[in-house]
Coordinates of C-alpha atoms in Angstrom, one line a residue:
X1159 CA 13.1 -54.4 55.1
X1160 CA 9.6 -53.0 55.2
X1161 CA 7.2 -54.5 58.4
X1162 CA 3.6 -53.7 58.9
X1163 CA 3.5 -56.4 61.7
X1164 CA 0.6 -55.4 64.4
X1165 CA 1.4 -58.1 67.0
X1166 CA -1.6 -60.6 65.5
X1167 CA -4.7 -61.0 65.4
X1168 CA -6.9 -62.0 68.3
X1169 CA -7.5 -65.9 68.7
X1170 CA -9.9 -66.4 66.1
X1171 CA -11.3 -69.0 63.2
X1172 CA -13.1 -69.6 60.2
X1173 CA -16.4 -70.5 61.7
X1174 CA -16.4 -67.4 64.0
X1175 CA -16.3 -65.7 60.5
X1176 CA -19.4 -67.2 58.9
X1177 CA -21.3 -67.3 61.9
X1178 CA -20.3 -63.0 62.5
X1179 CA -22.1 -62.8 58.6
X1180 CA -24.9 -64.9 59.7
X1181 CA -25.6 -62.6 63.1
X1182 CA -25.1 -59.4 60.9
X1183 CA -26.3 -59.6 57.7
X1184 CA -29.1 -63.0 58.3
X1185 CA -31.7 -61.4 55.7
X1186 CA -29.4 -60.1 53.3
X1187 CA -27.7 -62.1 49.8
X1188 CA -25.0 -64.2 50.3
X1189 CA -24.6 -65.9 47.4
X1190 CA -26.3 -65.5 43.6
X1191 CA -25.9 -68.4 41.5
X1192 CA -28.1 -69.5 38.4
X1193 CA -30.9 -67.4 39.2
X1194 CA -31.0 -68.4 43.3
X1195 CA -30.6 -66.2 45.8
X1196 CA -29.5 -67.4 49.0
X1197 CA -29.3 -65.1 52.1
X1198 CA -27.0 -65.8 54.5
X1199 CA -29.4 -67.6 56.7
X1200 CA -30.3 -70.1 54.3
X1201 CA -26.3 -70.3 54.0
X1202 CA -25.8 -71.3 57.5
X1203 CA -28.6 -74.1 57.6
X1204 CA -27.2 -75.0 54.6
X1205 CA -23.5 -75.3 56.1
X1206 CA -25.1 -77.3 59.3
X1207 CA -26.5 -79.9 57.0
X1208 CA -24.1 -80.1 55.1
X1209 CA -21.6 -80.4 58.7
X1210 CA -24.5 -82.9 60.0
X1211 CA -24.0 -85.2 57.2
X1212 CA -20.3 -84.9 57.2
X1213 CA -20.2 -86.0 61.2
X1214 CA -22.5 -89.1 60.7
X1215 CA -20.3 -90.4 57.8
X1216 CA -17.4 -90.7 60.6
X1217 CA -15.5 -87.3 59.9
X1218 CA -14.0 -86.0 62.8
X1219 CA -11.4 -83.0 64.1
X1220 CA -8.1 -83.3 61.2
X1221 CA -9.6 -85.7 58.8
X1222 CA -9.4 -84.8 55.7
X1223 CA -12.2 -84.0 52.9
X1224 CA -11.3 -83.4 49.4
X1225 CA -14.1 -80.7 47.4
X1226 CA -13.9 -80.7 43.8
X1227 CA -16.2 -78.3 42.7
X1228 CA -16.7 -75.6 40.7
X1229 CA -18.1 -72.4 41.5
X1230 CA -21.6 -72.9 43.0
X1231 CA -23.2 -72.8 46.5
X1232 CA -22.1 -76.6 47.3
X1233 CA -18.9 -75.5 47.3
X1234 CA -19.0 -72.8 50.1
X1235 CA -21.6 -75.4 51.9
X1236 CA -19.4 -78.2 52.0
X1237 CA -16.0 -75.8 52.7
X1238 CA -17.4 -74.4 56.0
X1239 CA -19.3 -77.6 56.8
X1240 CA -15.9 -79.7 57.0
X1241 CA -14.1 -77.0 59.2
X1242 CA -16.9 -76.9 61.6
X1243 CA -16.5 -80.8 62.0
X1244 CA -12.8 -79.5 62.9
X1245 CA -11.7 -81.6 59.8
X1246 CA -9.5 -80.3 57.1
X1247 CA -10.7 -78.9 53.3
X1248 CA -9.0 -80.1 50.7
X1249 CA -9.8 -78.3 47.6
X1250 CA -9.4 -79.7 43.9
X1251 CA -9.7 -78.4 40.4
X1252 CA -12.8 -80.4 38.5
X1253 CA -10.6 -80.6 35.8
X1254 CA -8.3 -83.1 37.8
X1255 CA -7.7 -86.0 35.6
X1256 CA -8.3 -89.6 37.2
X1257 CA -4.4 -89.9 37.6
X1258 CA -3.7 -86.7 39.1
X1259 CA -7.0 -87.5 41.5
X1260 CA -5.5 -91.2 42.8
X1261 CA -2.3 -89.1 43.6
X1262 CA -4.0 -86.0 45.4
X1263 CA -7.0 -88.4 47.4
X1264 CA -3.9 -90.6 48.1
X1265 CA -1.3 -88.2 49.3
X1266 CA -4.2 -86.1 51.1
X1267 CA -5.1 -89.3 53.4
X1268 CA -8.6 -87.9 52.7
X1269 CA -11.5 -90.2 53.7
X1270 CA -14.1 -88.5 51.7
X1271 CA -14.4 -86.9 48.4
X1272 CA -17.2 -84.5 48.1
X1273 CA -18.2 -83.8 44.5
X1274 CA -21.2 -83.6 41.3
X1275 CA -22.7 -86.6 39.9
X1276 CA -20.9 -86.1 36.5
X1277 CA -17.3 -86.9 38.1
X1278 CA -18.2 -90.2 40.2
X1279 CA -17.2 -92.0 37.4
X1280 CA -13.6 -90.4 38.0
X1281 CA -13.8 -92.2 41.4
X1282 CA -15.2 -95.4 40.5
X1283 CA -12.5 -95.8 37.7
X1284 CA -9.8 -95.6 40.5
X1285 CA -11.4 -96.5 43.6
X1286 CA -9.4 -99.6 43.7
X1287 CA -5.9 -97.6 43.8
X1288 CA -7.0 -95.5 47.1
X1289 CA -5.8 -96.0 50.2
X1290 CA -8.5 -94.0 52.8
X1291 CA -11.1 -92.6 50.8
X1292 CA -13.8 -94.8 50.3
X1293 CA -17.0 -92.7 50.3
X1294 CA -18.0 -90.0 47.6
X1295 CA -20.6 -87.6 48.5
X1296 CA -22.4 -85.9 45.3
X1297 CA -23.9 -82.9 46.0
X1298 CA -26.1 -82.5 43.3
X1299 CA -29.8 -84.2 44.6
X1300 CA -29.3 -81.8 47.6
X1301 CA -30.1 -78.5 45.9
X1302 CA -33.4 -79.3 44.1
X1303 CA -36.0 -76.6 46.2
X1304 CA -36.2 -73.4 47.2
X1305 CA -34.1 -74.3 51.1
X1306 CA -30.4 -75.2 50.0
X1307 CA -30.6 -78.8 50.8
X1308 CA -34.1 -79.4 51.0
X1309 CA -34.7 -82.4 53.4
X1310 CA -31.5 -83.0 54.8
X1311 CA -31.5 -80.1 57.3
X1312 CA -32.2 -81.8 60.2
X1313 CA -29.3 -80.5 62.2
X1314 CA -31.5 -76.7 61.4
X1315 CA -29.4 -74.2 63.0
X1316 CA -28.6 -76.2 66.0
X1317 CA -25.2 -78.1 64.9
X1318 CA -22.4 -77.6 67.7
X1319 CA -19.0 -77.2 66.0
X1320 CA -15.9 -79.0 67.8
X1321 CA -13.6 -77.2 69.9
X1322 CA -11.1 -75.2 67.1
X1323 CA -7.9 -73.5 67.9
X1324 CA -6.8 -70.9 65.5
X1325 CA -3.5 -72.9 64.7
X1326 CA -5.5 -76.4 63.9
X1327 CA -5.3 -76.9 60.1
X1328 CA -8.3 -75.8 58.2
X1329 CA -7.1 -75.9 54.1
X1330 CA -5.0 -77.9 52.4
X1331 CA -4.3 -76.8 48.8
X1332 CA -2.0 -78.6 46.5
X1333 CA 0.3 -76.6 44.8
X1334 CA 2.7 -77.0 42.2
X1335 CA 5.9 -79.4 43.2
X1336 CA 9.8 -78.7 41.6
X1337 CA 9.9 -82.6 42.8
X1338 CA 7.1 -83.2 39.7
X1339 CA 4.0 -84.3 42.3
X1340 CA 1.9 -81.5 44.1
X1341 CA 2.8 -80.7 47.6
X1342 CA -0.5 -80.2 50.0
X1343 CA 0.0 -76.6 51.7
X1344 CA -1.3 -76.9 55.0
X1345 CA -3.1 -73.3 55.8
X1346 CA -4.4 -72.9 59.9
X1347 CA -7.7 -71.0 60.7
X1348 CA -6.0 -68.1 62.0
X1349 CA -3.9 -68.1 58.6
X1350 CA -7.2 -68.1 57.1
X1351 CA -8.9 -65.5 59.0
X1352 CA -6.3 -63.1 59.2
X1353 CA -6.1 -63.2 55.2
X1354 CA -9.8 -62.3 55.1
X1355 CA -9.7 -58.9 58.0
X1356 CA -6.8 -58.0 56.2
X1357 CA -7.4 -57.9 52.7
X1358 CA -11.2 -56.7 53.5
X1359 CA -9.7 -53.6 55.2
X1360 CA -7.5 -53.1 51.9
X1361 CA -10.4 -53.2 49.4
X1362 CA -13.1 -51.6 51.6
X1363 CA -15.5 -53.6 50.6
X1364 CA -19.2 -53.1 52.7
X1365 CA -22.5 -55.2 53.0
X1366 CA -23.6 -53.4 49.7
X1367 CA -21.1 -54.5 47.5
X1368 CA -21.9 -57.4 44.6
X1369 CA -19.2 -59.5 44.0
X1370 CA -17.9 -61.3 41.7
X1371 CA -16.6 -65.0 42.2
X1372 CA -15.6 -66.1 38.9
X1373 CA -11.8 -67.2 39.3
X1374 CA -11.9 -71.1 41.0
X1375 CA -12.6 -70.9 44.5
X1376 CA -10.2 -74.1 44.7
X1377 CA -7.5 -71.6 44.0
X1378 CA -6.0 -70.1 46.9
X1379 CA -6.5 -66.4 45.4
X1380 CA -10.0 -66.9 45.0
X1381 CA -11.0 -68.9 48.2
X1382 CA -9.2 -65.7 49.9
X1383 CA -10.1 -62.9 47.7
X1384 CA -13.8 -64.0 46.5
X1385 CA -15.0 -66.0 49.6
X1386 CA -13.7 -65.4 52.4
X1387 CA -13.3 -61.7 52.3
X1388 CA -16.3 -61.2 50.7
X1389 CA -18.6 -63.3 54.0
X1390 CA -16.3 -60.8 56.2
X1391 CA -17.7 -57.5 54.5
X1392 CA -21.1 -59.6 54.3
X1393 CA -21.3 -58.9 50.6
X1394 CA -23.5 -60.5 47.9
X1395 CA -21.2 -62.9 45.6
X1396 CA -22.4 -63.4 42.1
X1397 CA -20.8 -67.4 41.4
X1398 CA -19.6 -68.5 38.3
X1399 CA -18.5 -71.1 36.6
X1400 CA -17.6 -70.6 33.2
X1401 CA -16.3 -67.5 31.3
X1402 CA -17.5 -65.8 28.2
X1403 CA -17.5 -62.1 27.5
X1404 CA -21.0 -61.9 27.2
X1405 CA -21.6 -64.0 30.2
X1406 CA -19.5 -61.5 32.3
X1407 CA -20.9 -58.1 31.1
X1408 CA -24.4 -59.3 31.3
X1409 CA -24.0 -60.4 35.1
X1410 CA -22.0 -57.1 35.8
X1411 CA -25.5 -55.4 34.2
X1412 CA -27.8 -57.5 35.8
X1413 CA -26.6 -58.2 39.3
X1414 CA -24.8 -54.4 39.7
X1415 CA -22.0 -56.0 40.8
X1416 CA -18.9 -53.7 41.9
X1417 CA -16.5 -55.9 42.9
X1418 CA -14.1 -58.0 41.0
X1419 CA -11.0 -59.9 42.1
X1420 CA -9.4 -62.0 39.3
X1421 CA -6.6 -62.7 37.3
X1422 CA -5.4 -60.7 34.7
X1423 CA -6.7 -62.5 31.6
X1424 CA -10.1 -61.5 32.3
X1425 CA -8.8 -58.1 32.7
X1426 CA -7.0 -57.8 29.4
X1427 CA -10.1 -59.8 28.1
X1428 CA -12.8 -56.7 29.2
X1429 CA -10.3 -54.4 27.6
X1430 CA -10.5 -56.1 24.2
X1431 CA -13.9 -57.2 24.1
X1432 CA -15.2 -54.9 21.4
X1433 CA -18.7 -55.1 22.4
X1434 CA -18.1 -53.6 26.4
X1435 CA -19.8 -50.6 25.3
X1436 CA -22.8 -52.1 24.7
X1437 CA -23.1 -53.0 28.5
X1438 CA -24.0 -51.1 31.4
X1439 CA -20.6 -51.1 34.0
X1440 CA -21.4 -48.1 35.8
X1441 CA -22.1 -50.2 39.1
X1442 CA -17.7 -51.2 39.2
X1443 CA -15.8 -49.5 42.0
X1444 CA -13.1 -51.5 42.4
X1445 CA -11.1 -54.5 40.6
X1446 CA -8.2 -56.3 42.2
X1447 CA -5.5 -58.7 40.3
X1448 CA -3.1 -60.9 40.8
X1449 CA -2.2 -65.0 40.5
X1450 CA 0.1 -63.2 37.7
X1451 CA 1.4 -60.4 37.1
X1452 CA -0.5 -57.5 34.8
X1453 CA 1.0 -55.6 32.0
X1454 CA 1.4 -52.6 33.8
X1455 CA 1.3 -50.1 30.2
X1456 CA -2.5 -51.5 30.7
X1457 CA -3.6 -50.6 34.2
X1458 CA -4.5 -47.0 33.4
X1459 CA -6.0 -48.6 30.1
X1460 CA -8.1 -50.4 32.2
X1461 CA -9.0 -47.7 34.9
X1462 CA -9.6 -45.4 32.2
X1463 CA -11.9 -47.7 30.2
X1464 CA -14.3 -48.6 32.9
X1465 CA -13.9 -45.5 34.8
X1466 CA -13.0 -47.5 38.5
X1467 CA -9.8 -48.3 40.8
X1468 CA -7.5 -51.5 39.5
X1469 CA -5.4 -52.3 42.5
X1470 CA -2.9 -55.4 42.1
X1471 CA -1.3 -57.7 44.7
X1472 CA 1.0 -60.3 45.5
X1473 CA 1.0 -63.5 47.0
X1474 CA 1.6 -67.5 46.9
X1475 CA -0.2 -70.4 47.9
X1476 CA 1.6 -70.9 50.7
X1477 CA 1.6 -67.7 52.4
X1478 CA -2.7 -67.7 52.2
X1479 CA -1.8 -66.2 49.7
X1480 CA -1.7 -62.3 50.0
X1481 CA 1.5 -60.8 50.8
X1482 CA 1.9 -57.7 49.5
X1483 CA -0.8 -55.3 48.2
X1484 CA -1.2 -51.5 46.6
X1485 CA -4.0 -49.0 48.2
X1486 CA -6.0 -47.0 47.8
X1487 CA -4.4 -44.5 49.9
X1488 CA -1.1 -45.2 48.4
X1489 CA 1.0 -43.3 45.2
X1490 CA 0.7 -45.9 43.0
X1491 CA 4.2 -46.9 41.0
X1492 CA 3.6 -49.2 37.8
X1493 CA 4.8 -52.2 37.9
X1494 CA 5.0 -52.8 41.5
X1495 CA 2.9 -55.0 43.5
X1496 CA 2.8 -52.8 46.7
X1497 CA 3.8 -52.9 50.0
X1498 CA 3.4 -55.9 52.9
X1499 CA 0.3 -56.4 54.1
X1500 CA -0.5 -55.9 57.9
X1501 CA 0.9 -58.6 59.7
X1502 CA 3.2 -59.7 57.2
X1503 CA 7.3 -58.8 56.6
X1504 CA 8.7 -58.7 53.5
X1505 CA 12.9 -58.9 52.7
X1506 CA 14.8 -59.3 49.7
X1507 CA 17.3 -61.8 50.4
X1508 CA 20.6 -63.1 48.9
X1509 CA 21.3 -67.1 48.1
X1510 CA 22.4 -67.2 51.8
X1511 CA 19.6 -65.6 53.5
X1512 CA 21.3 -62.3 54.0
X1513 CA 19.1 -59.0 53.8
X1514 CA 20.3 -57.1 50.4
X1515 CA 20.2 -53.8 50.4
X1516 CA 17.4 -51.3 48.6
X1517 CA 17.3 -51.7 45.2
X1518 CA 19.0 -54.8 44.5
X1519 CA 17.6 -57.6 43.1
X1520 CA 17.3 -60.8 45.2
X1521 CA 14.5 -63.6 46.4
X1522 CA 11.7 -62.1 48.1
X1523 CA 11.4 -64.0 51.5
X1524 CA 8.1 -63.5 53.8
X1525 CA 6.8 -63.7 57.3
X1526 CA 4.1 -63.4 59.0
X1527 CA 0.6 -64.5 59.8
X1528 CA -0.5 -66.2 56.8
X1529 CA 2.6 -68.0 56.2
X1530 CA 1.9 -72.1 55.9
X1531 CA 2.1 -74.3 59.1
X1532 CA 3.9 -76.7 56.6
X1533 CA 4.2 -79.4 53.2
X1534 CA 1.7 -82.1 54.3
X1535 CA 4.0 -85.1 55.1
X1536 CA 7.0 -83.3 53.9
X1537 CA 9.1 -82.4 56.3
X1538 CA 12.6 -81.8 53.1
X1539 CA 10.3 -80.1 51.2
X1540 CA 9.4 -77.8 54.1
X1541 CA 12.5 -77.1 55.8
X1542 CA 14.0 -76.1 52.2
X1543 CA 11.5 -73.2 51.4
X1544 CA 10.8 -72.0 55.1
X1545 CA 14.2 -71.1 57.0
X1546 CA 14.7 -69.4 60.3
X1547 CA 10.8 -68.3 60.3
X1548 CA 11.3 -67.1 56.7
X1549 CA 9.0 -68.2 53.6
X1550 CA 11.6 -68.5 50.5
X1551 CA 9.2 -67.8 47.6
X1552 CA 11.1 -68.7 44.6
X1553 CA 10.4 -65.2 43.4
X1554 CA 13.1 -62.7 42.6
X1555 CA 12.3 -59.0 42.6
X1556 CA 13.8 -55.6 44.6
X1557 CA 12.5 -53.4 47.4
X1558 CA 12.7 -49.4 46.7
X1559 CA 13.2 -46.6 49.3
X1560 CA 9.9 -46.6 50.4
X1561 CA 8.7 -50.1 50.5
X1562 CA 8.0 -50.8 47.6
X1563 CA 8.5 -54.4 46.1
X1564 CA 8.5 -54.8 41.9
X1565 CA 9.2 -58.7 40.6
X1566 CA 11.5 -59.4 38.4
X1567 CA 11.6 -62.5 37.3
X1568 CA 11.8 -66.3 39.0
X1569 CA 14.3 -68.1 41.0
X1570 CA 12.9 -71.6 40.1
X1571 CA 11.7 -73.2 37.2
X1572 CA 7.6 -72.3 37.0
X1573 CA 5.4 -71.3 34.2
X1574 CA 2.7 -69.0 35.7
X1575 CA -0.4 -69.5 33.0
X1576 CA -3.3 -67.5 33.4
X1577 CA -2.7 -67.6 37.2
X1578 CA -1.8 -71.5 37.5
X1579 CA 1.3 -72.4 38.7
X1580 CA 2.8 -75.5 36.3
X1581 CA 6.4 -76.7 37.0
X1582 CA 8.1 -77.9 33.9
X1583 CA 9.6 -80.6 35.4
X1584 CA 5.8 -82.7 36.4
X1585 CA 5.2 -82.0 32.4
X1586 CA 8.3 -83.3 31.2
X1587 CA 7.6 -86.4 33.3
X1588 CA 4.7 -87.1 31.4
X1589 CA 6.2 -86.6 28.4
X1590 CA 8.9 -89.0 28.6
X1591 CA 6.7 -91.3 29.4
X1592 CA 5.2 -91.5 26.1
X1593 CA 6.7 -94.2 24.1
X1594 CA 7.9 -91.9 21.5
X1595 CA 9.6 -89.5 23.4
X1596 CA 13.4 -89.6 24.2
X1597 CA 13.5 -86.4 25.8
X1598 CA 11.6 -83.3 26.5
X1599 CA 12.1 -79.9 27.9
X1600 CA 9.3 -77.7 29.2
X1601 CA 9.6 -74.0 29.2
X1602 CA 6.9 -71.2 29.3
X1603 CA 6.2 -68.4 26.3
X1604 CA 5.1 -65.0 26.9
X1605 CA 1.8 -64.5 26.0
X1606 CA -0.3 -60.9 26.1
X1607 CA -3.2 -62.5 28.1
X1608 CA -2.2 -65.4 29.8
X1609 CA 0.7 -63.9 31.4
X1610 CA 2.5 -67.1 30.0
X1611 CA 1.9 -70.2 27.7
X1612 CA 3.1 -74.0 28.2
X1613 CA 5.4 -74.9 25.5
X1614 CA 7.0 -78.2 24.7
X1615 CA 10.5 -78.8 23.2
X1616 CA 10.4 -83.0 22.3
X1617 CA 13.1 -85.0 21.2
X1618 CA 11.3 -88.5 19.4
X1619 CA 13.0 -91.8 19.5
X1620 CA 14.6 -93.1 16.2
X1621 CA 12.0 -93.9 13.4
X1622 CA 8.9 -92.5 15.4
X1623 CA 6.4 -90.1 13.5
X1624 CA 3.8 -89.3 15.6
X1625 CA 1.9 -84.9 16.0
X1626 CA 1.8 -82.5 17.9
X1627 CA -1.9 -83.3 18.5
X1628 CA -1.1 -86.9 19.2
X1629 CA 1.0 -85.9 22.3
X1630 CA -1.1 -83.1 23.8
X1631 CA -4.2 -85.9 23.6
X1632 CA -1.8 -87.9 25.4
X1633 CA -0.7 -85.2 28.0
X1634 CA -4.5 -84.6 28.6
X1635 CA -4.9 -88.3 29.9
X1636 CA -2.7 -87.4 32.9
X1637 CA -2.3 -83.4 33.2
X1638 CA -5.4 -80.8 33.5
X1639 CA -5.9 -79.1 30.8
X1640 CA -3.7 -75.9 32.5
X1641 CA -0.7 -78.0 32.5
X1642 CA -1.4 -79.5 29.1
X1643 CA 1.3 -78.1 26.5
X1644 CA -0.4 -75.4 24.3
X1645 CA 3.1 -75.9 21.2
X1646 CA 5.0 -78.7 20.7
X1647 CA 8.2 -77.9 18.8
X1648 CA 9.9 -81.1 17.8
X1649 CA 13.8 -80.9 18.2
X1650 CA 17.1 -82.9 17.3
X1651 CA 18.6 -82.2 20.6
X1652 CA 17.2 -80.4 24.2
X1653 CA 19.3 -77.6 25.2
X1654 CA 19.3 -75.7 28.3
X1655 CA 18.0 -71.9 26.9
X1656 CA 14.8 -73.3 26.0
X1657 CA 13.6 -72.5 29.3
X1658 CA 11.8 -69.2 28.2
X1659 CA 11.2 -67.6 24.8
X1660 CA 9.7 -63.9 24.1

């Protein structure tokens, strides 16, 4: 077992970390998005009227607020204006499809979902089948001037955050479910927190770093890696929302940015892109991945290419994520994902719990101060993934002489696509819902830059004759578009070693 447990962190939460930025770092650029450059003043009011309007629409200490957003300011305004209220973020991909949203605004108990004019319509189409939320909030009239949210700052730099205790709940991000439905990870402030001192002291990132936020902040990996670290170091964060090559080399030129966490598509993508050369990516120091894991015969590749440090990690949704990291102090042994993090113990266990010795394969349990208080509402679900203080990740992997931990494959049934989690089984319910489907069998296919594809085996019903495109239309009704099969192979019969072709 390898430990780099410190005895914790002080008692501490996510609005002590925006408001330390803000004293610090006032003048400087927080955040870069289309052309606006907000400093992290203008940030803070920003978060206070955002907080202000939050508190008069009823929102008190553990309600819950669902954000979908993509990457721009409103989402960083409206994820540190609901944990000042005390009240709980729940973060949501904009892709969410009107099904999956009655589910996740249901499940959430949320009261409140915060989002762009474009997506009402999503809310209005289901507003009848929700059980709490009954107000939507779009964000997009409130960003129209020079002053983030011109005209609504009234509560100015004067809003008084409630009372927070580093284990009140602060995140709730729904993660993948072997049950078919989502389970809502319940993350504290001191989870949070201790994520963000942690995995800032790992990259060394300073106030004159430029990073990068590209990969969603409604993914646990990026809230961690892109956000809140960043506001910690008081770097400038460059936000996108959408990925082309071009895009990404031009904003690397323009905005000298040095700093990119992602996962390792976009990685394998600036390796390929034939035109790099073109660009000017001298400003890069440092790159981190993970969400997936990297080829390793291309990490050199990509150090080499771009002349800079690729470090990779390890981590799940419901540990915060990070768990395990390499340095940049450390010999670095391809294919491993590093060592435990401070704070956090790492073991590789046997079916029964026990402690396997070095070398031998097992399940890679965790613990520490970014694992999960909890499943919301789940207590089963809970109790069978953390045991005796023990996070049981699903992964399988070994633990060498010194430390270090190298995956080697899954436990349970997941596809991990481009960083995504998808488990087969909320697919296949889809599927078999369709009326010409007898049976179906999800697996995922090795692919060079996604890490993994979804692929469908599907059995049809006697006399039916329907296309491949005529069931990933229909999977797109009820899945986002992640989850949505990329093959459909049509079979007689489902068999069990369909789970995973090469």
């Amino acid at each position: 077992m390898t430990s780099n447990f410190r005895g914790g962190f002080k008692a501490i939460h996510l609005i002590n970390l925006l408001d330390d930025a803000v004293q610090k770092h006032g003048e400087r650029t927080a955040l870069i998005s289309d052309k606006q450059y907000i400093t992290y003043g203008q940030l803070n009011r920003a978060v206070n009227a955002v907080a202000g309007l939050i508190r008069k629409s009823g929102i008190g200490k553990g309600d819950k607020v669902t954000v979908m957003l993509p990457n721009i300011p409103e989402f960083v305004y409206s994820y540190f204006g609901i944990v000042k209220n005390g009240a709980v973020v729940v973060p949501i991909n904009p892709l969410t499809t009107p099904s999956e949203l009655i589910y996740l605004l249901n499940n959430s108990d949320s009261k409140i979902l915060i989002t762009q004019s474009v997506q009402i319509k999503k809310f209005n189409e289901i507003k009848d089948q929700l059980l709490s939320c009954r107000q939507v909030i779009a964000v997009d009239a409130l960003n129209q001037g020079e002053e983030p949210f011109p005209g609504a700052d009234s509560q100015g730099s004067s809003f008084i955050p409630v009372n927070i205790k580093p284990e009140d709940p602060a995140v709730m991000i729904y993660t993948a479910g072997l049950t078919g439905r989502p389970l809502g990870a319940v993350l504290t402030h001191h989870n949070l927190y201790s994520q963000a001192v942690v995995t800032q002291t790992i990259a060394q990132r300073a106030p004159d770093d430029v990073a990068l936020a590209l990969i969603p902040l409604f993914h646990a990996f990026g809230a961690t890696a892109n956000m809140l670290l960043t506001i910690r170091a008081g770097c400038s964060i460059v936000m996108m929302d959408r990925l082309t090559m071009d895009g990404l080399f031009s904003a690397i030129e323009r905005e000298k940015i040095t700093y990119i966490s992602a996962v390792p598509r976009l990685f394998m993508g600036m390796i390929f892109y034939e035109k790099a050369s073109k660009y000017d990516t001298s400003s890069l120091k440092l790159c981190v991945t993970g969400g997936s894991a990297m080829p390793a015969d291309f990490m050199h590749v990509f150090e080499e290419k771009f002349n800079l440090k690729l470090l990779e990690g390890y981590g799940l949704t419901e540990a915060s994520p990070v768990c395990s990291f390499n340095r940049f102090d450390q010999v670095y042994k391809p294919g491993s994902i590093g060592t435990a993090i401070t704070g956090v113990e790492i073991k590789i266990v046997d079916d029964e719990g026990g402690e396997l010795p070095r070398n031998q394969i097992g399940e890679l349990a965790v613990k520490g101060e970014n694992v999960m208080q909890g499943y919301y509402k789940n207590e089963a679900a809970t109790a069978a993934v953390i045991r005796n203080g023990w996070l049981h990740t699903g992964d399988l992997g070994r633990m060498d002489e010194d430390g270090y931990i190298f995956i080697t494959g899954l436990k349970k049934r997941m596809i991990i696509t481009s960083g995504f989690n998808v488990y087969p089984r909320e697919v296949e319910t889809v599927l078999n819902a369709h009326p010409a489907v007898k049976a179906a069998r999800v697996s995922g296919k090795q692919d060079l830059m996604r890490g993994e594809i979804v692929k469908a085996h599907v059995v049809l019903n006697e006399g039916e004759n329907i296309d491949e495109k005529e069931i990933i239309r229909y999977c797109k009704t009820y899945l986002s578009n992640y989850k949505v099969p990329r093959e459909i192979e049509f079979v007689r019969e489902i068999s069990a070693t369909m789970d995973i072709e090469y």
